[in-house]
Amino acid sequence: MSKLVPPHGGKGLVCCKLHGSELTAEQDKAKGLKQIEISARTKGDLIMMGIGAFSPLNGFMGKADWKSVCEKYALADGTFWPIPITFDVSKADADEIKEGDEIALVRDGETYATMKVNEKYTMDESAKKWECEKVFKGKGEESADDKFWEIAMEDHPGVKMVMAQKEVNLAGPVKVLSEGDYPDKYKGVYLTPAETRAIFDERGWKDVAALQLRNPMHRSHEYLAKIAVEVCDGVLIHSLVGNLKPGDIPAEVRVKAIDVLVDKYFVKDNVVQGGYPMDMRYAGPREALLHATFRQNYGVNNMLIGRDHAGVGDFYGLFEAQEIFEEIPSFEPGKGLLCKPLKIDWTFYCYKCDGMASLRTCPHTKEDRVILSGTKLRKALSEGQEIVDHFGREEVLDILRAYYQGLTEKVEVKMQGAASGDTMK
Amino acid sequence: MSKLVPPHGGKGLVCCKLHGSELTAEQDKAKGLKQIEISARTKGDLIMMGIGAFSPLNGFMGKADWKSVCEKYALADGTFWPIPITFDVSKADADEIKEGDEIALVRDGETYATMKVNEKYTMDESAKKWECEKVFKGKGEESADDKFWEIAMEDHPGVKMVMAQKEVNLAGPVKVLSEGDYPDKYKGVYLTPAETRAIFDERGWKDVAALQLRNPMHRSHEYLAKIAVEVCDGVLIHSLVGNLKPGDIPAEVRVKAIDVLVDKYFVKDNVVQGGYPMDMRYAGPREALLHATFRQNYGVNNMLIGRDHAGVGDFYGLFEAQEIFEEIPSFEPGKGLLCKPLKIDWTFYCYKCDGMASLRTCPHTKEDRVILSGTKLRKALSEGQEIVDHFGREEVLDILRAYYQGLTEKVEVKMQGAASGDTMK
């Protein structure tokens, strides 16, 4: 019998993906339905629902769920859920859809799902703003009342994403028809909750930690994962392979860097590398809760939460994503979150400690510690410079150097093109 | 309100020490009672009961408790308890004591307790052997049926201690009158459960780990403590200041070494140093359970259990003291152990990992790791040699060097005395 934490919400893994003849029949049917082009975020959410990663959700949220999630961190039935999972369409499309209709959800020529629309509700500017303030506004400097909107509309990808939503939300259950190119593109890394659970069960794991990754894995991340390995049965190094903000390092590069790191610096039996298809919201504390929620579905009961988890800019306090786990209301048995935070402080290499440490374990000074800003790091990598000792593993840095140098070369090629008379588009 | 784990057994802290006028009255009364000289172990057990560290025990165990503890890890009333806490007297003394009598328990001229004897039971050779096999026999090589007794009577201090017990056990509640020289000798370090709980409460701690120490604290122990600091609210570095086996380093030296280590290498707010007066039993897995049990009384809910915890020789499997936590029976609500094991694998410094690691986190080879045998270490320290890098902190090694050089000088003085015609006694 599995010793793992049960999926969230008490209904087992709720997987909306169809298979076999059901799938082909639904694919045929979809061709005759009204086709709605979906956003990248919606595609990611559909696949998450398809594979059971968003259990117990079986579709997009209606207004009551949306409001309750924003206000009370709960679905209307009282089950914990931290971030609205909604689906937006234009008013023109919405006008052509009646409640009860079935529609096909497509992107780039691929039909990702069919959906039975059982609710339509308008999301006007003020509703979107209300959602953003509930979901994205934190305790960081840039979340201050007098600054939030001005800065967020420029610099908060999550806020911009919600504010760019179309005018109407459609709600209802979905049947997922495709996982896109994830299974092929990230073969062996793109794992469904059923697959990670099977791996954990086979290894006899009970206490499993997850490390959320959307950046390359340096010593600091490695330290978090290794603390988890020391105190849990194993760790899921879980990379976002969905969409990030511009400038972030692509998933292929990150996955390759994790491969080499696990190969050279981890005991393989204690690690599983996986990728999940959701897009980042950059919702800081609320996203940390979402990360824990869907990790529970993957069989994880300890979510590593470090400094500024899922944050962006200065919208969140550095440890707000840890604190929120104590601040959310308590839930009825069976309706609450069972995946607990594994909170780790700011981590770094310290010369005096002679190893990795955090502000909780290292009593020394800034001068003793290796701390490198992302900007300086990117500059050094793209210029092929040496990186300060103990910051990252050489094998990982080599992969990043190659990636950044490739980028630089591309820019140079473009610049040369521009110089020789071509226009840059 | 305290967020700490409640004391074991559901009766709060059961402290048998008297204070104020009750104490002086009982001290007066004790003078008129039959005086029984007690062993060092019994002295330690009495003080543990005095300060509530053995809650819910309020005296020495009768035959039903003794048998049930050996067989079922439980007092006769079903409350978890892993090792008998009994009090032995000679047959001659026992013959002069009737059930219902009060007696005074003394050692080295100090009266440690009075006891109301409510049961006498004979501990013949076979009863002692049965206890030893239940309590001290493990899964290590030296515990094999055909070797155990032969080796244990030579090399197992716990077995020797039980087998050397006198012929009769007395059971009954105690009133503790003295904590001996601990409060003075280890001022600031000798802390009662009420005191550690007050410190933890003041710091707002909920999840507290304890590191059991009976040896000097090297990098390996530091690593265990620091993992605990990373994942808990704080750690109690808890040294045995009771009696050890010959050759172990005295508590004063160990406490001094911990002081300097905490001062230079820990964030003080996250650490409490304490000492407890119990004598080592070297019962491996059973003692690990006892360590967790009394740590729960100190307010600890995570007992660090490393390699060969509380072991001696090869009587126990290296991780038997971790495994036993899963093997003990389950208990009725309120009667079980609430302090959980925080299990850590074999730890060391690894050059390739560039820091501390364990067999769970380091995939490298023996050649990459700094592992030093106790024997080689003692030799190097006593000869003032350099210790291999990364094994210990210089400040700690300096204290140990001074201690060992002091020992060496004493031996040399004796040897010179012998050479000049004095006899060595």
PDB file of N, CA and C in Angstrom, chain A residues 74-146:
ATOM      1  N   ALA A  74     -10.280  29.175  -0.599  1.00  0.00           N
ATOM      2  CA  ALA A  74     -11.067  27.937  -0.636  1.00  0.00           C
ATOM      3  C   ALA A  74     -12.050  27.959  -1.786  1.00  0.00           C
ATOM      4  N   LEU A  75     -12.288  26.775  -2.353  1.00  0.00           N
ATOM      5  CA  LEU A  75     -13.394  26.623  -3.290  1.00  0.00           C
ATOM      6  C   LEU A  75     -14.702  26.857  -2.539  1.00  0.00           C
ATOM      7  N   ALA A  76     -15.766  27.055  -3.293  1.00  0.00           N
ATOM      8  CA  ALA A  76     -17.051  27.332  -2.644  1.00  0.00           C
ATOM      9  C   ALA A  76     -17.480  26.192  -1.726  1.00  0.00           C
ATOM     10  N   ASP A  77     -16.990  24.959  -2.002  1.00  0.00           N
ATOM     11  CA  ASP A  77     -17.364  23.833  -1.121  1.00  0.00           C
ATOM     12  C   ASP A  77     -16.465  23.703   0.096  1.00  0.00           C
ATOM     13  N   GLY A  78     -15.582  24.693   0.294  1.00  0.00           N
ATOM     14  CA  GLY A  78     -14.759  24.694   1.496  1.00  0.00           C
ATOM     15  C   GLY A  78     -13.427  23.987   1.345  1.00  0.00           C
ATOM     16  N   THR A  79     -13.106  23.491   0.158  1.00  0.00           N
ATOM     17  CA  THR A  79     -11.802  22.851  -0.062  1.00  0.00           C
ATOM     18  C   THR A  79     -10.741  23.909  -0.330  1.00  0.00           C
ATOM     19  N   PHE A  80      -9.605  23.781   0.344  1.00  0.00           N
ATOM     20  CA  PHE A  80      -8.508  24.741   0.165  1.00  0.00           C
ATOM     21  C   PHE A  80      -8.121  24.886  -1.304  1.00  0.00           C
ATOM     22  N   TRP A  81      -7.974  26.121  -1.778  1.00  0.00           N
ATOM     23  CA  TRP A  81      -7.373  26.394  -3.082  1.00  0.00           C
ATOM     24  C   TRP A  81      -6.925  27.852  -3.105  1.00  0.00           C
ATOM     25  N   PRO A  82      -5.678  28.119  -3.512  1.00  0.00           N
ATOM     26  CA  PRO A  82      -5.128  29.457  -3.271  1.00  0.00           C
ATOM     27  C   PRO A  82      -5.176  30.461  -4.428  1.00  0.00           C
ATOM     28  N   ILE A  83      -5.300  30.002  -5.663  1.00  0.00           N
ATOM     29  CA  ILE A  83      -5.231  30.916  -6.816  1.00  0.00           C
ATOM     30  C   ILE A  83      -6.343  30.534  -7.789  1.00  0.00           C
ATOM     31  N   PRO A  84      -7.071  31.524  -8.319  1.00  0.00           N
ATOM     32  CA  PRO A  84      -8.131  31.189  -9.275  1.00  0.00           C
ATOM     33  C   PRO A  84      -7.567  30.477 -10.500  1.00  0.00           C
ATOM     34  N   ILE A  85      -8.277  29.456 -10.950  1.00  0.00           N
ATOM     35  CA  ILE A  85      -7.939  28.789 -12.213  1.00  0.00           C
ATOM     36  C   ILE A  85      -9.142  29.043 -13.125  1.00  0.00           C
ATOM     37  N   THR A  86      -8.996  30.059 -13.952  1.00  0.00           N
ATOM     38  CA  THR A  86     -10.139  30.526 -14.741  1.00  0.00           C
ATOM     39  C   THR A  86      -9.769  30.582 -16.219  1.00  0.00           C
ATOM     40  N   PHE A  87     -10.793  30.696 -17.037  1.00  0.00           N
ATOM     41  CA  PHE A  87     -10.605  30.654 -18.489  1.00  0.00           C
ATOM     42  C   PHE A  87     -11.352  31.829 -19.123  1.00  0.00           C
ATOM     43  N   ASP A  88     -10.603  32.658 -19.841  1.00  0.00           N
ATOM     44  CA  ASP A  88     -11.160  33.908 -20.365  1.00  0.00           C
ATOM     45  C   ASP A  88     -11.385  33.827 -21.875  1.00  0.00           C
ATOM     46  N   VAL A  89     -12.505  34.410 -22.293  1.00  0.00           N
ATOM     47  CA  VAL A  89     -12.780  34.531 -23.739  1.00  0.00           C
ATOM     48  C   VAL A  89     -13.249  35.969 -24.013  1.00  0.00           C
ATOM     49  N   SER A  90     -13.212  36.328 -25.278  1.00  0.00           N
ATOM     50  CA  SER A  90     -13.652  37.685 -25.643  1.00  0.00           C
ATOM     51  C   SER A  90     -15.173  37.771 -25.536  1.00  0.00           C
ATOM     52  N   LYS A  91     -15.662  38.982 -25.410  1.00  0.00           N
ATOM     53  CA  LYS A  91     -17.108  39.176 -25.327  1.00  0.00           C
ATOM     54  C   LYS A  91     -17.773  38.644 -26.595  1.00  0.00           C
ATOM     55  N   ALA A  92     -17.116  38.877 -27.737  1.00  0.00           N
ATOM     56  CA  ALA A  92     -17.685  38.421 -29.017  1.00  0.00           C
ATOM     57  C   ALA A  92     -17.866  36.906 -29.018  1.00  0.00           C
ATOM     58  N   ASP A  93     -16.809  36.174 -28.572  1.00  0.00           N
ATOM     59  CA  ASP A  93     -16.931  34.718 -28.486  1.00  0.00           C
ATOM     60  C   ASP A  93     -18.002  34.333 -27.468  1.00  0.00           C
ATOM     61  N   ALA A  94     -17.966  34.974 -26.330  1.00  0.00           N
ATOM     62  CA  ALA A  94     -18.903  34.625 -25.258  1.00  0.00           C
ATOM     63  C   ALA A  94     -20.343  34.792 -25.713  1.00  0.00           C
ATOM     64  N   ASP A  95     -20.583  35.833 -26.490  1.00  0.00           N
ATOM     65  CA  ASP A  95     -21.951  36.082 -26.956  1.00  0.00           C
ATOM     66  C   ASP A  95     -22.468  34.938 -27.818  1.00  0.00           C
ATOM     67  N   GLU A  96     -21.560  34.235 -28.459  1.00  0.00           N
ATOM     68  CA  GLU A  96     -21.969  33.133 -29.329  1.00  0.00           C
ATOM     69  C   GLU A  96     -22.098  31.797 -28.590  1.00  0.00           C
ATOM     70  N   ILE A  97     -21.785  31.818 -27.295  1.00  0.00           N
ATOM     71  CA  ILE A  97     -21.819  30.566 -26.515  1.00  0.00           C
ATOM     72  C   ILE A  97     -22.924  30.657 -25.468  1.00  0.00           C
ATOM     73  N   LYS A  98     -23.782  29.618 -25.449  1.00  0.00           N
ATOM     74  CA  LYS A  98     -24.827  29.581 -24.414  1.00  0.00           C
ATOM     75  C   LYS A  98     -24.380  28.645 -23.291  1.00  0.00           C
ATOM     76  N   GLU A  99     -24.884  28.896 -22.101  1.00  0.00           N
ATOM     77  CA  GLU A  99     -24.616  27.937 -21.023  1.00  0.00           C
ATOM     78  C   GLU A  99     -25.178  26.585 -21.452  1.00  0.00           C
ATOM     79  N   GLY A 100     -24.411  25.541 -21.230  1.00  0.00           N
ATOM     80  CA  GLY A 100     -24.801  24.207 -21.700  1.00  0.00           C
ATOM     81  C   GLY A 100     -24.095  23.799 -22.976  1.00  0.00           C
ATOM     82  N   ASP A 101     -23.551  24.759 -23.719  1.00  0.00           N
ATOM     83  CA  ASP A 101     -22.819  24.455 -24.955  1.00  0.00           C
ATOM     84  C   ASP A 101     -21.512  23.727 -24.661  1.00  0.00           C
ATOM     85  N   GLU A 102     -21.080  22.957 -25.640  1.00  0.00           N
ATOM     86  CA  GLU A 102     -19.721  22.425 -25.582  1.00  0.00           C
ATOM     87  C   GLU A 102     -18.851  23.185 -26.567  1.00  0.00           C
ATOM     88  N   ILE A 103     -17.599  23.432 -26.199  1.00  0.00           N
ATOM     89  CA  ILE A 103     -16.679  24.150 -27.079  1.00  0.00           C
ATOM     90  C   ILE A 103     -15.343  23.412 -27.124  1.00  0.00           C
ATOM     91  N   ALA A 104     -14.562  23.741 -28.148  1.00  0.00           N
ATOM     92  CA  ALA A 104     -13.225  23.155 -28.271  1.00  0.00           C
ATOM     93  C   ALA A 104     -12.181  24.223 -27.946  1.00  0.00           C
ATOM     94  N   LEU A 105     -11.175  23.835 -27.178  1.00  0.00           N
ATOM     95  CA  LEU A 105     -10.149  24.785 -26.744  1.00  0.00           C
ATOM     96  C   LEU A 105      -8.859  24.478 -27.505  1.00  0.00           C
ATOM     97  N   VAL A 106      -8.438  25.419 -28.328  1.00  0.00           N
ATOM     98  CA  VAL A 106      -7.316  25.150 -29.234  1.00  0.00           C
ATOM     99  C   VAL A 106      -6.225  26.209 -29.098  1.00  0.00           C
ATOM    100  N   ARG A 107      -5.033  25.804 -29.497  1.00  0.00           N
ATOM    101  CA  ARG A 107      -3.910  26.750 -29.535  1.00  0.00           C
ATOM    102  C   ARG A 107      -2.897  26.236 -30.553  1.00  0.00           C
ATOM    103  N   ASP A 108      -2.456  27.113 -31.404  1.00  0.00           N
ATOM    104  CA  ASP A 108      -1.474  26.754 -32.435  1.00  0.00           C
ATOM    105  C   ASP A 108      -1.895  25.501 -33.204  1.00  0.00           C
ATOM    106  N   GLY A 109      -3.181  25.403 -33.522  1.00  0.00           N
ATOM    107  CA  GLY A 109      -3.652  24.300 -34.336  1.00  0.00           C
ATOM    108  C   GLY A 109      -3.900  22.997 -33.590  1.00  0.00           C
ATOM    109  N   GLU A 110      -3.567  22.970 -32.281  1.00  0.00           N
ATOM    110  CA  GLU A 110      -3.754  21.749 -31.481  1.00  0.00           C
ATOM    111  C   GLU A 110      -5.009  21.895 -30.612  1.00  0.00           C
ATOM    112  N   THR A 111      -5.853  20.874 -30.610  1.00  0.00           N
ATOM    113  CA  THR A 111      -7.032  20.919 -29.737  1.00  0.00           C
ATOM    114  C   THR A 111      -6.667  20.322 -28.388  1.00  0.00           C
ATOM    115  N   TYR A 112      -6.675  21.175 -27.370  1.00  0.00           N
ATOM    116  CA  TYR A 112      -6.232  20.723 -26.057  1.00  0.00           C
ATOM    117  C   TYR A 112      -7.356  20.141 -25.217  1.00  0.00           C
ATOM    118  N   ALA A 113      -8.602  20.577 -25.490  1.00  0.00           N
ATOM    119  CA  ALA A 113      -9.690  20.099 -24.630  1.00  0.00           C
ATOM    120  C   ALA A 113     -11.036  20.453 -25.239  1.00  0.00           C
ATOM    121  N   THR A 114     -12.040  19.755 -24.733  1.00  0.00           N
ATOM    122  CA  THR A 114     -13.401  20.245 -24.912  1.00  0.00           C
ATOM    123  C   THR A 114     -13.902  20.655 -23.537  1.00  0.00           C
ATOM    124  N   MET A 115     -14.893  21.521 -23.558  1.00  0.00           N
ATOM    125  CA  MET A 115     -15.391  22.043 -22.279  1.00  0.00           C
ATOM    126  C   MET A 115     -16.882  22.198 -22.373  1.00  0.00           C
ATOM    127  N   LYS A 116     -17.569  21.791 -21.330  1.00  0.00           N
ATOM    128  CA  LYS A 116     -19.011  22.023 -21.263  1.00  0.00           C
ATOM    129  C   LYS A 116     -19.198  23.297 -20.448  1.00  0.00           C
ATOM    130  N   VAL A 117     -19.705  24.310 -21.102  1.00  0.00           N
ATOM    131  CA  VAL A 117     -19.819  25.619 -20.438  1.00  0.00           C
ATOM    132  C   VAL A 117     -21.049  25.606 -19.550  1.00  0.00           C
ATOM    133  N   ASN A 118     -20.840  25.701 -18.266  1.00  0.00           N
ATOM    134  CA  ASN A 118     -22.038  25.772 -17.421  1.00  0.00           C
ATOM    135  C   ASN A 118     -22.190  27.120 -16.720  1.00  0.00           C
ATOM    136  N   GLU A 119     -21.279  28.036 -17.028  1.00  0.00           N
ATOM    137  CA  GLU A 119     -21.419  29.380 -16.449  1.00  0.00           C
ATOM    138  C   GLU A 119     -20.608  30.372 -17.272  1.00  0.00           C
ATOM    139  N   LYS A 120     -21.170  31.548 -17.455  1.00  0.00           N
ATOM    140  CA  LYS A 120     -20.433  32.670 -18.059  1.00  0.00           C
ATOM    141  C   LYS A 120     -20.501  33.823 -17.069  1.00  0.00           C
ATOM    142  N   TYR A 121     -19.390  34.478 -16.838  1.00  0.00           N
ATOM    143  CA  TYR A 121     -19.466  35.682 -15.998  1.00  0.00           C
ATOM    144  C   TYR A 121     -18.464  36.710 -16.464  1.00  0.00           C
ATOM    145  N   THR A 122     -18.941  37.935 -16.433  1.00  0.00           N
ATOM    146  CA  THR A 122     -18.134  39.039 -16.926  1.00  0.00           C
ATOM    147  C   THR A 122     -16.987  39.342 -15.970  1.00  0.00           C
ATOM    148  N   MET A 123     -15.806  39.576 -16.527  1.00  0.00           N
ATOM    149  CA  MET A 123     -14.667  40.034 -15.732  1.00  0.00           C
ATOM    150  C   MET A 123     -14.315  41.422 -16.222  1.00  0.00           C
ATOM    151  N   ASP A 124     -14.958  42.423 -15.614  1.00  0.00           N
ATOM    152  CA  ASP A 124     -14.624  43.786 -16.033  1.00  0.00           C
ATOM    153  C   ASP A 124     -13.331  44.220 -15.344  1.00  0.00           C
ATOM    154  N   GLU A 125     -12.878  45.361 -15.729  1.00  0.00           N
ATOM    155  CA  GLU A 125     -11.626  45.913 -15.201  1.00  0.00           C
ATOM    156  C   GLU A 125     -11.571  45.852 -13.660  1.00  0.00           C
ATOM    157  N   SER A 126     -12.664  46.203 -13.031  1.00  0.00           N
ATOM    158  CA  SER A 126     -12.613  46.265 -11.567  1.00  0.00           C
ATOM    159  C   SER A 126     -12.562  44.854 -10.964  1.00  0.00           C
ATOM    160  N   ALA A 127     -13.207  43.908 -11.616  1.00  0.00           N
ATOM    161  CA  ALA A 127     -13.135  42.526 -11.113  1.00  0.00           C
ATOM    162  C   ALA A 127     -11.710  41.996 -11.241  1.00  0.00           C
ATOM    163  N   LYS A 128     -11.080  42.280 -12.383  1.00  0.00           N
ATOM    164  CA  LYS A 128      -9.698  41.826 -12.570  1.00  0.00           C
ATOM    165  C   LYS A 128      -8.766  42.489 -11.553  1.00  0.00           C
ATOM    166  N   LYS A 129      -8.999  43.783 -11.339  1.00  0.00           N
ATOM    167  CA  LYS A 129      -8.147  44.489 -10.375  1.00  0.00           C
ATOM    168  C   LYS A 129      -8.326  43.910  -8.972  1.00  0.00           C
ATOM    169  N   TRP A 130      -9.573  43.594  -8.660  1.00  0.00           N
ATOM    170  CA  TRP A 130      -9.847  43.011  -7.336  1.00  0.00           C
ATOM    171  C   TRP A 130      -9.112  41.677  -7.195  1.00  0.00           C
ATOM    172  N   GLU A 131      -9.195  40.848  -8.239  1.00  0.00           N
ATOM    173  CA  GLU A 131      -8.474  39.569  -8.218  1.00  0.00           C
ATOM    174  C   GLU A 131      -6.977  39.801  -8.021  1.00  0.00           C
ATOM    175  N   CYS A 132      -6.425  40.729  -8.787  1.00  0.00           N
ATOM    176  CA  CYS A 132      -4.980  40.992  -8.700  1.00  0.00           C
ATOM    177  C   CYS A 132      -4.576  41.445  -7.302  1.00  0.00           C
ATOM    178  N   GLU A 133      -5.403  42.312  -6.723  1.00  0.00           N
ATOM    179  CA  GLU A 133      -5.025  42.794  -5.383  1.00  0.00           C
ATOM    180  C   GLU A 133      -5.064  41.666  -4.366  1.00  0.00           C
ATOM    181  N   LYS A 134      -6.056  40.791  -4.519  1.00  0.00           N
ATOM    182  CA  LYS A 134      -6.141  39.651  -3.596  1.00  0.00           C
ATOM    183  C   LYS A 134      -4.988  38.677  -3.807  1.00  0.00           C
ATOM    184  N   VAL A 135      -4.669  38.421  -5.074  1.00  0.00           N
ATOM    185  CA  VAL A 135      -3.755  37.319  -5.386  1.00  0.00           C
ATOM    186  C   VAL A 135      -2.286  37.762  -5.431  1.00  0.00           C
ATOM    187  N   PHE A 136      -2.044  38.950  -5.980  1.00  0.00           N
ATOM    188  CA  PHE A 136      -0.659  39.321  -6.276  1.00  0.00           C
ATOM    189  C   PHE A 136      -0.065  40.365  -5.346  1.00  0.00           C
ATOM    190  N   LYS A 137      -0.898  41.024  -4.572  1.00  0.00           N
ATOM    191  CA  LYS A 137      -0.383  42.102  -3.737  1.00  0.00           C
ATOM    192  C   LYS A 137       0.182  41.515  -2.450  1.00  0.00           C
ATOM    193  N   GLY A 138       1.430  41.789  -2.181  1.00  0.00           N
ATOM    194  CA  GLY A 138       2.067  41.212  -1.008  1.00  0.00           C
ATOM    195  C   GLY A 138       2.415  42.270   0.013  1.00  0.00           C
ATOM    196  N   LYS A 139       3.481  41.987   0.768  1.00  0.00           N
ATOM    197  CA  LYS A 139       3.909  42.921   1.802  1.00  0.00           C
ATOM    198  C   LYS A 139       5.228  43.582   1.421  1.00  0.00           C
ATOM    199  N   GLY A 140       5.686  43.348   0.198  1.00  0.00           N
ATOM    200  CA  GLY A 140       6.935  43.962  -0.246  1.00  0.00           C
ATOM    201  C   GLY A 140       6.733  45.429  -0.585  1.00  0.00           C
ATOM    202  N   GLU A 141       7.850  46.083  -0.762  1.00  0.00           N
ATOM    203  CA  GLU A 141       7.841  47.528  -1.012  1.00  0.00           C
ATOM    204  C   GLU A 141       6.983  47.903  -2.225  1.00  0.00           C
ATOM    205  N   GLU A 142       7.116  47.123  -3.285  1.00  0.00           N
ATOM    206  CA  GLU A 142       6.402  47.469  -4.516  1.00  0.00           C
ATOM    207  C   GLU A 142       4.915  47.141  -4.440  1.00  0.00           C
ATOM    208  N   SER A 143       4.491  46.522  -3.337  1.00  0.00           N
ATOM    209  CA  SER A 143       3.061  46.266  -3.151  1.00  0.00           C
ATOM    210  C   SER A 143       2.376  47.364  -2.342  1.00  0.00           C
ATOM    211  N   ALA A 144       3.128  48.379  -1.949  1.00  0.00           N
ATOM    212  CA  ALA A 144       2.534  49.475  -1.167  1.00  0.00           C
ATOM    213  C   ALA A 144       1.364  50.082  -1.954  1.00  0.00           C
ATOM    214  N   ASP A 145       0.305  50.461  -1.221  1.00  0.00           N
ATOM    215  CA  ASP A 145      -0.924  50.951  -1.857  1.00  0.00           C
ATOM    216  C   ASP A 145      -0.676  52.034  -2.908  1.00  0.00           C
ATOM    217  N   ASP A 146       0.255  52.928  -2.604  1.00  0.00           N
ATOM    218  CA  ASP A 146       0.445  54.068  -3.503  1.00  0.00           C
ATOM    219  C   ASP A 146       1.340  53.755  -4.702  1.00  0.00           C
TER     220      ASP A 146
END
